[in-house]
Structures are given as C-alpha cells and as structure tokens.
Amino acid sequence: MSLPSFKSSKPTSDRPDFWVDALAHAAFAIAAAIPTIIAIAMVAIFIYESFLFFQEVPVWNFLTDTTWTPLFSNQGYGIFVLVAGTGLISTIAMLFAVPVGTLAAIYLSEYANDPVRKLLKSALETLSGIPTIVFGYFAISFVTPALRVLIPSLSVFNSLSAGLVTGVLIVPIISSMCEDTLRSVPVTLRRGAYTLGFTKREVIQHIILPAALPGILASYTLAASRSLGETMIAAIAAGQRPHLTLNPLVPVSSITAYIIQVSLGDVPSDSLRFHTIFATGMVLFLITLSLNSFGRWLLHRYKKGMQQLLIPSVDTLQGGLSLGAIAPDITVPSVVFRGNLARRQWLDRLLIVLGFLSVMVGIVTLLLMALVAFRSGFSRLSWDFLVNFPSRRPEDAGIYASLVGTIVLMMMTAIMTIPLGISAAIYLEEYIPDRPLNRALDVLIANLAAIPSILYGLLGLALFVRQLAPITGGRSLLSAALVMSIIALPLVIITTRNALRSVPSRLRQAGYSVGMSRLQALCHVILPAATPGILTGIMLALSRVAGEAAALIAIGAIAFVRVAPSLSIEGLQDPFSTLPTQIFFWAARPQDGYQVNAAAAILVLGGLVFLLNLATVLLRDFYSRYVR
Amino acid sequence: MASRFPSMSQTRPDIPILEAQDLAIAYSGQTILQQVNLQIYPRQITGLIGPSGCGKSSLLRCFNRLLDFVPSAKVTGTIRLAGQDLCAIPDTIVRRRIGMVFQQPNPFPKSVYDNIALGLRVNGCRQDIDDIVEQVLRQVGLWQEVKVDLNKNAMLLSGGQQQRLCIARTIALQPDIILMDEPCASLDPVSADRISSLLSEMKQHYTIVMVTHDLRQAARITDRLAFFNVIPEGDRLVGQLVEYDETPKIFGSPSSSATWSYIHHGHLSI
C-alpha cells in the first residue's frame, strides 16, 4: 500500500489553527501510547508475581510434579496437571471444530449461492457473539445430561462436554477465517481445474485446499488459542478438579478454571496462593501468545504468497531457444480413461451434504441454546424478577442489582474507551501510516485483543483491586469498568482503524484540496464517512462488555449484592455484580430454582445484547440517511 | 463411462465435430449474443474475431459448459459435439473432451509434473503417466527446458513457459477440441510467436477454436474465421455472427462490408 497519500501532509506554522492541530496531534499520540502501557503493565505484573511464586516453589517442582494441590496440606505444584486438563478440553474442542468448521467453510465458499451464504454466515457469526457464560450454562444444563444418556459412566463434570461446547464456540472462528482464505484463491486456478474435467470436489481437494493451506492452518492456530483461554465453559462444566488424566469422562481442571476457583475466595495479595494464579496465568499467557504469533505469521505468509501468485514472473529464457525446439510430430500414446464418473459425482454430492450439515451444526446449536433457555427460564420472567435483589430463596431472587450493574458498567466502559480508542486509531491510521512503529503497534494491538480475558482479570486484580484500592475501593464497579475498558480498547481501535481505512482517499484529497487542515479534514470529512463502521465496532465491544464474566469474577464480582449501584463516587466503589456473573453464581448452584433463575437471566442478557444491536443498526441507518 | 462417451478423434475432416444452432447467450435477462450458427471442422484452427464485448469469450465458454458456473448466464439453442447434444453429456466429461487454455496462464501452484499428472489421475488414467508427461512436454516444446527438474514449482516458470505448460496439461487428456481465449495476449512477442508456431503445428492432431484480437496471428495460423460484430437492438448493443468462412476469403473478399472495414481499417461499423 504505497500509494501516494495525502495523509501525512504536515501542518505548517503560518496557519492560525496550527496550535489546535498540534494539540490534537499530541492528544492522539498519547491515546495511541496506551496499548503499549497496558502491554508493559501486563508483562511486568506477570513477571513480578511469577518471580515471587518461584521464590517459594522451585521451578523444577513446577515443571515435574504430577499433582496440583496448592490448596491441600501436602502441596503439589505440577503445572503439567493443569496444562494437561486445558489441553484435553482444547483437543476435544479442536477434534470437533476442525472438521465441522472446515466443511462449513467449504460449503459456504464453494457451494452456497450468494443469498444463502449471507444468511447462513450471519447466523454462524451470531453464535460467536453469544456470551461464553451462556455456552457454559448450555453445557451443564443440556449437553452433559444428554451425553449421560448415551454414556452412563460419564461424570456430572467432565472434559468431554466442556470440550464439545468449546468446540461449538470456536466453529465460527474457523469457518469464517477459512472461508475468507478459500475465497481468496484466484478464480483462474479454479477455472484451470474445471477445464480439465474436474468435479467441484476434486477442484476443492486437489487445487483449492492445498493452495489455501497456510491460511487454513492459521485459522486452526488462532481457534486453538481461543479454546485454551476459554474460561467460563471449563469452570462450569469441566469440574475444577485438577488431576492428571486423559480420560474425557471424568472431572479435570484447566488453567482458567483454576484461576476462577481461587478468585472465588478472598485471597490475600501477599499469599502464595495469590502468586500461584499469576504463575499459572503466565503459562497460559505464553502459550496463547506463541500460538497467536504463529497463526498471524502463517496468515501473513499466506497473503504474501497469494499476491505473488498474481504477479507474472519474468521470462528468463526469452529468446534463448530457437523455434526448432518444438517437436509436435511426436504422437502421444493413446490415453484411456477408466474414471468411474458415477462414483466421482456421488463423492461430490457427499461433500455438499457434509458441508451443509456442518453449517447446520452451528445453527442448530444456536436454536437449541435459545430453546433451552426459553423452556426453563421463560416462566420465571416477571416484573418482580427484574426489580428484586438476590435472595437465599430462589423464587424471591431477582436481577435488579446485576442488571443495573451491567448497564452502568457498559456506560462507564463506553465513556472511557470510545474517546481513547478512536483517538488512538486516528493517530495510527492518519498520522503515522506505513511506518515501522505503526506495524509494531499493529501487531501489539492484535495480540492484546487475542489475550484471554481472564488474564486481564488478573491484571485488574493486581493493579486496580490491590494497588489502587484507595482510589477504586478494591473489588468495585470502578475496578470492573477499568478492566473492561482495557479489554474493549483493542477491539475499538482495530474496528475504528478498519473503518478509517475504508474511507476512500479521494475524500481526503477533496478535503485538503479545499484548504482544510489535517484536523479539519478529519472532523469534517473522514470521521463522518467512517462513522457507521466505528459505530459497529463500538457496539461489538460493548456487547463483549455486557457478556464478560471471567475477568469480572477474577476481580471479585460477588453473588449477593443488596443495593443497586448509585452513580456517585461511593457508589462506584461498592461491591458489584453483573448479569453474567450472577448467571455464573446461579448456574453453579445445584438447586433447580437457581438453574431456572440462571436461564431467565440469560434471556434478559440476550434481550439486552439484542437491543444493543438493534439500536446500533437503527442509529447507523439514521446516520447514513439524515446526517451525512 | 468411457464407452458411452467415445472420443471422436477419428472423424472425417468434412463433417463438423462441433455445431452451434441458434445459440443465444443472456446475462441477467439481457441478451449479449444471438443467432449463432457455427460449424467447427476437425483438425483446423477456427478463429473468432471481432470487437470486445461482442460475446466471443462467452461463446467459447458455452462450448465447454464453463458458463454453467455463472448463475446469471442463460444459454438457449443447441450445441452438438460429434452429433450428440452437449447438455446430454455430463459436464465433467464435456470439459475433459473439450479442453481450454486461457489468456492468463494459470498453472496450478504445484510441480510441473503434477500439473500434467493431476488431470490424468483425476480422470482415471491408469497408464504410465511418466511417459505421457514426457510426450506432451515434448509436443509443446517444453521438455528440453524442464526435464532437469520436473518437480520444480510451475509458478517459477516464465509466462510463455507457463502457457505452454497449460497447453500441455490440456492435450495430455487428448481432447477432441481445444478452446483458446486469446492465448498469446498476455505474453511478450517472442513467447507469443512460439505459441503461434506451436498451434499451427498442433493442428495436425487437434481441433482448435481460438478467440484472438491479433489479426496478423489470425491470418497466419487460422483456417477459418468467424467475424462477430455488435448490432444495435433497441438502446443496447447485441453481438452477432456476421460472417464465417475460410480465412483467405475473409481477408480477401468478405461478403460483408463490416468485415472488410474491421479487418482492413480497424474500423467498426455499427
């Protein structure tokens, strides 16, 4: 992308608004520095806490113990136990998601016609927008009981159910990335294969899949990283019992589930147990970071390779050979084709059916999840449920405190994230495009966005809950909002950058050509044109905030909040609860009444996210129709 | 299967191997080419010439049913391959028997050997593939250049070599007809010249139908020429077959003045 651009025209000092421009420039630059600060804080805290941990537990024991029992009297610190549990759940998830996701991608990119593809694709993408706590509830309330009918020896908590549901969660990641990759294979290659008498299945198998392989592997890597960091499903359905096993039918614990388990108690910040969760978090951080980097490297290589496919090479032998080298007099031995056409066509149809079924797996799960929540929770929905506080009697309990908590949390996060995220994106996209610094920050932000949210929870626990307790009030709504802002910031920056990038450069040039300064062009031309895209990004980030449970449990959301948060300094420093955390606490209780409450709360959460989406669509529509 | 759809490579030269009857092509309901009646004779090179947008390439894609993949395209009329309705033959068989070479060389990102062997294997050839690969590479004059390393990735070949490789993988299947869509248009003059010579020598064995904008090439290597032109119909332009005859006649004394002015003055009379 080295087109001549007008982006970097320097403001000159003879303009009256030079200082305004310079001030804005400085403000944008400061905002763009925040992701770096977050990354440094994250790494520093994890290294510091792990260092304290290894002062007490030898590295050797950490790596070689075969038990993980920090909470018992004979303490074992074998991280391998947790890594194995995490790996087992991820492996089951990948075994499910790789074939289903790939076949779904093949169906969507190669077989489905345009309207069908759009419909099925948006249905699949809806699946990836659902809060993971809902998946966790689905695992424990539907998948596990259903599996126990098939496998009577299955424990109530097991890695099979957790793995399968995690698999459904990552299917959209694989299918949408794979589909993009498959569609980017040049059409000329397909045509070449078709003209040799290939069936569609043969084109896919022999030409498209091999050409797209690096991109496909990248999607697997990123999906695996996501499944390793998945917290709520493992915490609810896998059992939180660390032991070394490869049996998918018994309870295990993952790194993330262990962190949640410890976070549920109040751990003193100088205790070994506190250091332990950071040491385990560090391991998760390193694993996911290396997987993400590897995946991104593969993807980068693939894109480069695809570009090279389209660049013709120079004829090095030009003129070096005489025309006499052609010897067409040789007759080719007569070729007989014994291909069984019926079998080839049958395989082609089989692939269509498998692909369609794979797409349907995701969509049926989506419908099933809605059905399960409706069936058990709908009767519980009432005005009382919305305005009551939590109670020890499930039938009296309500979600008032968590609903208000969620809404206040979303508002506070929006206030902090939107200006910062947009400013940072403007700086990266408009002020320093195509510089090494830009590319480095690009990689940094992409990595920040892929860090499991539970690790942000730990960052918040150390930084906001402990160090800044005098300001934040410890386990408070303010701490929660700060953590959620850190989680949402990379998302807002990435989507805003994409929106800014999609503004055609002729609009910029038009702005400069009528004598606007860079800031004026930004305010009057570029930002208005990018607003629909930016709105979508903000909406995505806010629904992530509304659905986040893991990070908030890590910083100490509590199960019983008896006052709704008030919008005062004291109110924001109070203990808090949100809808997803309330669902977690209810879903974790065995009584039927609480399970029904969890389902009803899921319906409210679903409704809230739906309203958010609707509002954005309407706002975007209104904006592009009347304002622009 | 092989017996039900026999290859017709032994047909008599005076009987057309491919016949189009009242053919019309429409995209999204808009006709772009109409009333095409055309006979392709074996072991000849038939050239399709005419201004851009008159539907020559679409016509070519009809012949091997590649247009089936364009959902908005609709073809009416009949095409017969050796007397058999094209629609009655399974599309993969049609494409094996009617090969195609494109303007932009499109070898697969695989080795030179696999580029040729893959088509043979997929179509169920159980013979000595090594031998066939060598023979077709010799036939397109690529053998001397690539025999050192048949496992070299085909993407590393030059444009002209890539195009000859694409021709080689097409003739390996021993098609009845080879369709070519401006096979030299994206090549430098030297490579283009080599392809032209190759084609004129290939016609002893193969039937070739090619779209070309290079009238010099058309005069040099084609046996018959079909001139297409656009004709106003309502407020739109529709392609039509104006004249179809032996090449010397088209160049020397065409029956239509439109053909004459296109060929000799590069001028379109609409």
PDB file of N, CA and C in Angstrom, chain A residues 58 83 95 125 152 168 200 205 261 271 282 300 306 308 321 385 390 408 410 487 503 548 610:
ATOM      1  N   PRO A  58      10.151 -24.211  43.819  1.00  0.00           N
ATOM      2  CA  PRO A  58      11.231 -24.367  42.829  1.00  0.00           C
ATOM      3  C   PRO A  58      10.671 -24.626  41.435  1.00  0.00           C
ATOM      4  N   VAL A  83      -2.020 -27.907  32.672  1.00  0.00           N
ATOM      5  CA  VAL A  83      -1.810 -27.796  31.226  1.00  0.00           C
ATOM      6  C   VAL A  83      -2.471 -28.978  30.520  1.00  0.00           C
ATOM      7  N   LEU A  95     -10.931 -31.322  17.876  1.00  0.00           N
ATOM      8  CA  LEU A  95     -11.363 -32.503  17.124  1.00  0.00           C
ATOM      9  C   LEU A  95     -12.770 -32.300  16.583  1.00  0.00           C
ATOM     10  N   GLU A 125     -22.207 -16.269  12.600  1.00  0.00           N
ATOM     11  CA  GLU A 125     -21.476 -15.226  13.312  1.00  0.00           C
ATOM     12  C   GLU A 125     -22.217 -14.779  14.573  1.00  0.00           C
ATOM     13  N   PRO A 152     -23.466 -43.763  30.201  1.00  0.00           N
ATOM     14  CA  PRO A 152     -23.918 -43.726  31.599  1.00  0.00           C
ATOM     15  C   PRO A 152     -22.775 -43.498  32.587  1.00  0.00           C
ATOM     16  N   VAL A 168     -18.059 -25.943  19.700  1.00  0.00           N
ATOM     17  CA  VAL A 168     -19.110 -25.179  19.008  1.00  0.00           C
ATOM     18  C   VAL A 168     -18.761 -23.699  19.012  1.00  0.00           C
ATOM     19  N   LYS A 200     -16.350 -30.546  -8.797  1.00  0.00           N
ATOM     20  CA  LYS A 200     -16.130 -29.492  -7.812  1.00  0.00           C
ATOM     21  C   LYS A 200     -15.334 -30.018  -6.620  1.00  0.00           C
ATOM     22  N   GLN A 205     -10.425 -30.397  -3.428  1.00  0.00           N
ATOM     23  CA  GLN A 205      -9.447 -31.278  -2.777  1.00  0.00           C
ATOM     24  C   GLN A 205      -8.038 -31.106  -3.353  1.00  0.00           C
ATOM     25  N   GLN A 261     -11.524 -20.566  40.259  1.00  0.00           N
ATOM     26  CA  GLN A 261     -11.755 -21.248  41.527  1.00  0.00           C
ATOM     27  C   GLN A 261     -11.095 -20.480  42.685  1.00  0.00           C
ATOM     28  N   SER A 271      -0.053 -13.669  49.675  1.00  0.00           N
ATOM     29  CA  SER A 271      -0.009 -15.099  49.947  1.00  0.00           C
ATOM     30  C   SER A 271       0.533 -15.860  48.738  1.00  0.00           C
ATOM     31  N   MET A 282       0.635 -16.828  33.791  1.00  0.00           N
ATOM     32  CA  MET A 282       1.813 -16.584  32.946  1.00  0.00           C
ATOM     33  C   MET A 282       1.987 -17.703  31.922  1.00  0.00           C
ATOM     34  N   HIS A 300       0.168 -14.077   7.419  1.00  0.00           N
ATOM     35  CA  HIS A 300       0.958 -13.081   6.708  1.00  0.00           C
ATOM     36  C   HIS A 300       1.657 -13.732   5.512  1.00  0.00           C
ATOM     37  N   MET A 306      -0.155 -15.456  -1.901  1.00  0.00           N
ATOM     38  CA  MET A 306      -1.273 -15.266  -2.824  1.00  0.00           C
ATOM     39  C   MET A 306      -1.013 -14.074  -3.739  1.00  0.00           C
ATOM     40  N   GLN A 308       1.904 -13.086  -4.702  1.00  0.00           N
ATOM     41  CA  GLN A 308       2.924 -13.482  -5.668  1.00  0.00           C
ATOM     42  C   GLN A 308       2.341 -14.325  -6.790  1.00  0.00           C
ATOM     43  N   LEU A 321      16.101 -19.789 -26.834  1.00  0.00           N
ATOM     44  CA  LEU A 321      15.907 -21.064 -27.519  1.00  0.00           C
ATOM     45  C   LEU A 321      15.325 -20.833 -28.899  1.00  0.00           C
ATOM     46  N   PHE A 385     -38.938 -10.282  39.000  1.00  0.00           N
ATOM     47  CA  PHE A 385     -37.601 -10.818  38.727  1.00  0.00           C
ATOM     48  C   PHE A 385     -36.644  -9.695  38.336  1.00  0.00           C
ATOM     49  N   PRO A 390     -30.956 -10.211  44.836  1.00  0.00           N
ATOM     50  CA  PRO A 390     -30.703 -11.633  45.043  1.00  0.00           C
ATOM     51  C   PRO A 390     -31.175 -12.066  46.423  1.00  0.00           C
ATOM     52  N   VAL A 408     -24.564   0.153  34.064  1.00  0.00           N
ATOM     53  CA  VAL A 408     -23.606   1.172  34.496  1.00  0.00           C
ATOM     54  C   VAL A 408     -22.206   0.823  33.997  1.00  0.00           C
ATOM     55  N   MET A 410     -21.419  -0.852  31.345  1.00  0.00           N
ATOM     56  CA  MET A 410     -21.324  -0.573  29.919  1.00  0.00           C
ATOM     57  C   MET A 410     -21.149   0.916  29.667  1.00  0.00           C
ATOM     58  N   ILE A 487     -10.038  -4.310  28.208  1.00  0.00           N
ATOM     59  CA  ILE A 487     -10.399  -5.391  27.287  1.00  0.00           C
ATOM     60  C   ILE A 487     -10.994  -4.829  26.001  1.00  0.00           C
ATOM     61  N   VAL A 503     -12.306   4.535   4.233  1.00  0.00           N
ATOM     62  CA  VAL A 503     -12.714   5.828   3.654  1.00  0.00           C
ATOM     63  C   VAL A 503     -11.859   6.065   2.409  1.00  0.00           C
ATOM     64  N   GLU A 548     -19.198 -10.310  29.386  1.00  0.00           N
ATOM     65  CA  GLU A 548     -17.966 -10.790  30.019  1.00  0.00           C
ATOM     66  C   GLU A 548     -18.229 -11.263  31.447  1.00  0.00           C
ATOM     67  N   PHE A 610     -29.441  -7.978  22.263  1.00  0.00           N
ATOM     68  CA  PHE A 610     -30.240  -7.798  21.058  1.00  0.00           C
ATOM     69  C   PHE A 610     -30.634  -6.326  20.887  1.00  0.00           C
TER      70      PHE A 610
END
